[in-house]
Coordinates of N, CA and C in Angstrom, one line a residue:
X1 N -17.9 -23.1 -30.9 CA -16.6 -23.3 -30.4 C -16.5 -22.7 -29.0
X2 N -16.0 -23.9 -28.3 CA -15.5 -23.3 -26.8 C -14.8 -21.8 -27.0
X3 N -15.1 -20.4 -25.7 CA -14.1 -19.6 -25.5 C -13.3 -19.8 -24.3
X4 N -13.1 -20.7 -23.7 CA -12.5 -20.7 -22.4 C -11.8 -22.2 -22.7
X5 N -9.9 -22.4 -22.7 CA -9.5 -23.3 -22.7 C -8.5 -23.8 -21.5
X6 N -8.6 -25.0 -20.9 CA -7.8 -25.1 -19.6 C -7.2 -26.4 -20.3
X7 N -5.7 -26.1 -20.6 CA -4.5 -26.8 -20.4 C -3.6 -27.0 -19.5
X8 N -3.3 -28.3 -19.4 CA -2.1 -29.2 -18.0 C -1.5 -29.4 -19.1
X9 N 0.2 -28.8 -19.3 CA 1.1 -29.2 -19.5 C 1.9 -30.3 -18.4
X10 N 2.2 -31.5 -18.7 CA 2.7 -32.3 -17.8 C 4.4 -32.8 -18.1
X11 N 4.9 -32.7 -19.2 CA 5.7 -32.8 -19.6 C 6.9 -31.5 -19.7
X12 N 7.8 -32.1 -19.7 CA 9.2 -31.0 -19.9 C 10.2 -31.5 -20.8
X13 N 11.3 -31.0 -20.7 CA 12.3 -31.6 -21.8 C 12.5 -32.6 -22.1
X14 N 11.7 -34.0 -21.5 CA 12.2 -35.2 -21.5 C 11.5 -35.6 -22.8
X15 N 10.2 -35.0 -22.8 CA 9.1 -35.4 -23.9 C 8.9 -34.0 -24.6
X16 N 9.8 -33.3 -25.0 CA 10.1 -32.2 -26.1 C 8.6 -31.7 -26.7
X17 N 8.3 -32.6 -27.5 CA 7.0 -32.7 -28.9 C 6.0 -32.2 -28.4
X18 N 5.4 -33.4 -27.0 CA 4.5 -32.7 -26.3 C 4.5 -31.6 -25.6
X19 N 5.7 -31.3 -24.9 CA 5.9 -29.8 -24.4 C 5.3 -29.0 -25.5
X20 N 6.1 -28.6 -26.6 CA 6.1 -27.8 -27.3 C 4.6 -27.9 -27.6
X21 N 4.1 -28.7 -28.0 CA 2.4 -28.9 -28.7 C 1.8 -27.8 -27.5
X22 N 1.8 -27.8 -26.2 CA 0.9 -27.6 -25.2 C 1.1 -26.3 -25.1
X23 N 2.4 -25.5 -24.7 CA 2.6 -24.1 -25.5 C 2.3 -24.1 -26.5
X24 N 2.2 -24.3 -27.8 CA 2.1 -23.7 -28.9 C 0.3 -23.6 -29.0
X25 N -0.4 -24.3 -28.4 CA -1.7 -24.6 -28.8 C -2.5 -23.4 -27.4
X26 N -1.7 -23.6 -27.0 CA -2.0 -22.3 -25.8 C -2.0 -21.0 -26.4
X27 N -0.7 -20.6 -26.9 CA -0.6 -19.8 -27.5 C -1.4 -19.0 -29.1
X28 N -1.4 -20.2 -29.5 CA -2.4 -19.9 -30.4 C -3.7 -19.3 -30.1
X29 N -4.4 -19.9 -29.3 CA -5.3 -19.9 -28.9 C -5.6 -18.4 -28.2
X30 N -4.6 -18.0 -27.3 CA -4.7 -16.9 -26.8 C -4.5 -15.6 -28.2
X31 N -3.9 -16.0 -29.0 CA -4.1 -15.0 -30.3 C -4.9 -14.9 -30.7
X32 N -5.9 -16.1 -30.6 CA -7.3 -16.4 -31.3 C -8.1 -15.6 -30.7
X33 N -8.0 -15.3 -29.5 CA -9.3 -14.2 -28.5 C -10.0 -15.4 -27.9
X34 N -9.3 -16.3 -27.4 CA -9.4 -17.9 -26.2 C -9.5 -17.1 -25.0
X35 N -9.9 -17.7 -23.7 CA -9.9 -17.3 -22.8 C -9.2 -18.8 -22.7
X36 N -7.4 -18.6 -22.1 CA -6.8 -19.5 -22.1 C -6.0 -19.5 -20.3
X37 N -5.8 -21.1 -20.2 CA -5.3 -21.3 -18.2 C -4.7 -22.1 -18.8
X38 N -3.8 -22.0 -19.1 CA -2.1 -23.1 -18.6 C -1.6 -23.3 -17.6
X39 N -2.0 -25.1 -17.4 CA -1.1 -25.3 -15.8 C 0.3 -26.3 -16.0
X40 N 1.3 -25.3 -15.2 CA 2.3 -26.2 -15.4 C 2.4 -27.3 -14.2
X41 N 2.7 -28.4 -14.8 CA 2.7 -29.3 -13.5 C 3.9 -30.6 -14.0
X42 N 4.3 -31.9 -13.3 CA 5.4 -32.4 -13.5 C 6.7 -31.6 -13.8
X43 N 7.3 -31.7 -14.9 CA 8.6 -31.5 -14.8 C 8.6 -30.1 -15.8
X44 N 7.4 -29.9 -16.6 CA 6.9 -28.1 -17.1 C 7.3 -27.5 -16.0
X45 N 6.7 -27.7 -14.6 CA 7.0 -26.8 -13.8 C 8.3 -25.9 -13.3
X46 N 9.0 -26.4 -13.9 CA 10.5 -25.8 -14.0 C 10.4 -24.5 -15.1
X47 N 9.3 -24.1 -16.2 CA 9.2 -22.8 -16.5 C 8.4 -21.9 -16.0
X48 N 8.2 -22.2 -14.6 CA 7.6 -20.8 -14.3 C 8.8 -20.1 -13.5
X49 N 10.2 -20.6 -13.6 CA 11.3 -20.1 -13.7 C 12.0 -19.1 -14.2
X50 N 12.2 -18.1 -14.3 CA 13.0 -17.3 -15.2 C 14.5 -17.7 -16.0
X51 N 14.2 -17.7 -17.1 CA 15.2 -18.6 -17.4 C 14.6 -19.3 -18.3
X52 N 14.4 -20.4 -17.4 CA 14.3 -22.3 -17.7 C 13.4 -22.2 -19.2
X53 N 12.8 -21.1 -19.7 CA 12.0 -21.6 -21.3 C 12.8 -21.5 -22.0
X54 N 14.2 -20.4 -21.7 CA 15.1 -20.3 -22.7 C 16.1 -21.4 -22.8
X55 N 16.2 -22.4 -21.6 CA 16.9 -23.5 -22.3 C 16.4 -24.4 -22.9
X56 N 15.0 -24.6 -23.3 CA 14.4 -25.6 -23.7 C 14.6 -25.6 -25.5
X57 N 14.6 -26.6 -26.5 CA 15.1 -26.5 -27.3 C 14.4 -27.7 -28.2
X58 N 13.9 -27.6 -29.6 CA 13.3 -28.6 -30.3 C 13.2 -28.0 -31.9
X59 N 13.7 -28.8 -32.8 CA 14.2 -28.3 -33.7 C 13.0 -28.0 -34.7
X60 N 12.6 -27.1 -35.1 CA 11.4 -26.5 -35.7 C 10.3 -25.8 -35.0
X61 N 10.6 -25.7 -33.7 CA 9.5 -25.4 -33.1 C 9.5 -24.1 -32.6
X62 N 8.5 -23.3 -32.5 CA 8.3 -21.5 -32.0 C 9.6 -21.6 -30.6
X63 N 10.3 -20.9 -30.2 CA 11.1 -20.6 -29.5 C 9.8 -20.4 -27.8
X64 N 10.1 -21.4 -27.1 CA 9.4 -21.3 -25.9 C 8.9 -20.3 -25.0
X65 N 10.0 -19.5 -24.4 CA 10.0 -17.9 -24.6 C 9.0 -17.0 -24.6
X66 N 9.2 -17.2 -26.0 CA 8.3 -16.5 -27.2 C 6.6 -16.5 -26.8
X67 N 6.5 -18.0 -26.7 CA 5.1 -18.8 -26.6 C 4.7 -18.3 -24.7
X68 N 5.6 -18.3 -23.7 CA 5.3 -18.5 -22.5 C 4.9 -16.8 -22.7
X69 N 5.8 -16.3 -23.2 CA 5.3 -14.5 -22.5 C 4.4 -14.3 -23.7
X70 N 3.7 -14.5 -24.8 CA 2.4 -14.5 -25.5 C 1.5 -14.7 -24.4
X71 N 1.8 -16.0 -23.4 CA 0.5 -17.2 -22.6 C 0.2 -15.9 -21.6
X72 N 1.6 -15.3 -20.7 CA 1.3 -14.2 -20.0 C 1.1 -13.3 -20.3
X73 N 1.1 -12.5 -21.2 CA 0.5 -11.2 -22.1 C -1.5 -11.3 -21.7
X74 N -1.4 -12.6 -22.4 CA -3.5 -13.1 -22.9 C -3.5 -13.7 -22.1
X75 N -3.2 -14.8 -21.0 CA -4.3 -15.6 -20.9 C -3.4 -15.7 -19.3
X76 N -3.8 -17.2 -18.4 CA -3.0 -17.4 -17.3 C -2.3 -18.4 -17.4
X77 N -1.0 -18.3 -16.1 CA -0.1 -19.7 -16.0 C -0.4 -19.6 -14.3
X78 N -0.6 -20.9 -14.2 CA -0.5 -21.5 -12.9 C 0.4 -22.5 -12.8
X79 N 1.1 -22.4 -11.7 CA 1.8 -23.9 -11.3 C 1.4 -24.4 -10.9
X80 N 1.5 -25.5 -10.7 CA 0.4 -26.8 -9.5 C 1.6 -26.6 -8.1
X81 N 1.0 -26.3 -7.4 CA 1.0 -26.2 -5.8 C 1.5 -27.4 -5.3
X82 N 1.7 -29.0 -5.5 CA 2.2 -29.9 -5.1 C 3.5 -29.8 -6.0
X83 N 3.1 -29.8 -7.2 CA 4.4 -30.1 -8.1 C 6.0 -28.7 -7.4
X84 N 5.0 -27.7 -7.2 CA 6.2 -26.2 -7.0 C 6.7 -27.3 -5.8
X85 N 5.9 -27.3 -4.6 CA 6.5 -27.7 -3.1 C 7.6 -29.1 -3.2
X86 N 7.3 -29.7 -3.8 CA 8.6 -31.1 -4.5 C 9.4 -30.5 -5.6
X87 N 9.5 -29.4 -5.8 CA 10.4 -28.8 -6.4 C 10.8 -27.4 -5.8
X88 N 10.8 -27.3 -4.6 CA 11.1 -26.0 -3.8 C 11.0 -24.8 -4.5
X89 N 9.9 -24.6 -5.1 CA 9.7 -23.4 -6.0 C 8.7 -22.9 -5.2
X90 N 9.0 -21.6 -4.8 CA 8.0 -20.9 -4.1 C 7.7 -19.5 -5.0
X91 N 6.7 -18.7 -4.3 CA 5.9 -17.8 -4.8 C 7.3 -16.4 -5.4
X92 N 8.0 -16.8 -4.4 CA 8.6 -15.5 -5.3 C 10.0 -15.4 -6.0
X93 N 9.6 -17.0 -6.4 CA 11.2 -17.7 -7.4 C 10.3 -17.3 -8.7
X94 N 8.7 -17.9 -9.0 CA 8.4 -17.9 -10.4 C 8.3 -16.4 -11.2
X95 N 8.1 -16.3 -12.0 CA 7.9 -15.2 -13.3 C 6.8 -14.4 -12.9
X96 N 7.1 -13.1 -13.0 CA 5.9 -12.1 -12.9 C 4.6 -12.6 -13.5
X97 N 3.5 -13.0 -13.0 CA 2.0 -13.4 -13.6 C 2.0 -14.7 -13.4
X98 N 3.2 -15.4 -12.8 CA 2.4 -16.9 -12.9 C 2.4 -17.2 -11.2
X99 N 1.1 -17.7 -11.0 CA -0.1 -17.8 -9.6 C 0.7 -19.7 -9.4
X100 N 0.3 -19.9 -8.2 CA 0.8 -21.2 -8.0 C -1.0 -21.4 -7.2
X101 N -1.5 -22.7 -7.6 CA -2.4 -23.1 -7.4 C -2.5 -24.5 -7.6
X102 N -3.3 -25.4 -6.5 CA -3.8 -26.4 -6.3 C -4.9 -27.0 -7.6
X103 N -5.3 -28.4 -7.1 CA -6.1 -29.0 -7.8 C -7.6 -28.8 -7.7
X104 N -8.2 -28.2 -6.6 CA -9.2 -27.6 -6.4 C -9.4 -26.6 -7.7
X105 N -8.7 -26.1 -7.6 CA -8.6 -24.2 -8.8 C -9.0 -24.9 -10.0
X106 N -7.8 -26.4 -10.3 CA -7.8 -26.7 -11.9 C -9.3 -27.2 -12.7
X107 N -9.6 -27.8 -11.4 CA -11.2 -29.1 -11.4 C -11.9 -27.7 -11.7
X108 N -12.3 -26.8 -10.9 CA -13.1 -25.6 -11.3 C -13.0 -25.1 -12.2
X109 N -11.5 -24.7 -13.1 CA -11.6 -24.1 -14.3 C -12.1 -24.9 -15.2
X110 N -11.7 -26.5 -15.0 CA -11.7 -27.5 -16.4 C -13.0 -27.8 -16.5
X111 N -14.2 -27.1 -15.2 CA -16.0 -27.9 -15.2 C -16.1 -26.7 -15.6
X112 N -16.2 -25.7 -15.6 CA -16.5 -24.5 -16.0 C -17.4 -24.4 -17.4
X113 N -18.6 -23.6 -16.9 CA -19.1 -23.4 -19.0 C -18.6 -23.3 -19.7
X114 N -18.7 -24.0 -20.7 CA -18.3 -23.4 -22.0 C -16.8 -24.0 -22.2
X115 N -16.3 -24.8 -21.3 CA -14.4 -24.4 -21.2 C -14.3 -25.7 -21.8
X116 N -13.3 -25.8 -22.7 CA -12.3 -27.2 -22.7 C -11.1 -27.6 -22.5
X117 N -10.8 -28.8 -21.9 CA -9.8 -28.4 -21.0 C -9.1 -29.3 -21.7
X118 N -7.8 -29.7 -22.1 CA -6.9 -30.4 -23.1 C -5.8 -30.8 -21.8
X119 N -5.0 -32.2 -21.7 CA -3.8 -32.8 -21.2 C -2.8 -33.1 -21.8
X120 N -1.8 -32.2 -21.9 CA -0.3 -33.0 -22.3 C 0.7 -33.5 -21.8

């Protein structure tokens, strides 16, 4: 089994299920002793906001929150660097621990030994 997992969340409130799946599997993972990279990108990128996980909402599912400050506890959050700049999110709007980084960064983590990298 892979120790190193690199996840692209690409989705946000529009597509709930998948949101939630991409946190939660992150999260997991990082309990599991994963070496875990969550990147938020598309319309995700609205939680590396303070705030924005707490309005997210889906009926059964681990409270978002919950799942994002587990992801920054264990593992990393990056925002994608194009997605922040089309959404005027700069370096010192997001959450304590989350890095804003380009496509270069993601391609390196997702070739990386050993890593598997999952898209939602």
């Amino acid at each position: 089994m892979s120790k190193k997992l690199v996840i692209k969340v690409t989705a946000g409130p529009e597509a709930a299920e998948r949101c939630s799946q991409a946190f939660t599997v992150a999260a997991v993972a990082v309990a599991s002793g994963v070496e875990v990279s969550l990147w938020l990108t598309g319309e995700s990128s609205w939680f590396a906001l303070p705030g924005r996980a707490a309005e997210f909402e889906l009926p059964h599912a681990a409270p978002l929150p919950d799942l994002l400050d587990s992801i920054l506890a264990g593992g990393r959050v990056t925002l994608c660097t194009q997605c922040a700049a089309r959404r005027e999110i700069t370096e010192q709007d997001v959450l304590k621990g989350v890095r804003i980084a380009g496509a270069q960064v993601f391609v390196q983590e997702a070739l990386a030994d050993g890593t598997q990298a999952l898209v939602y």
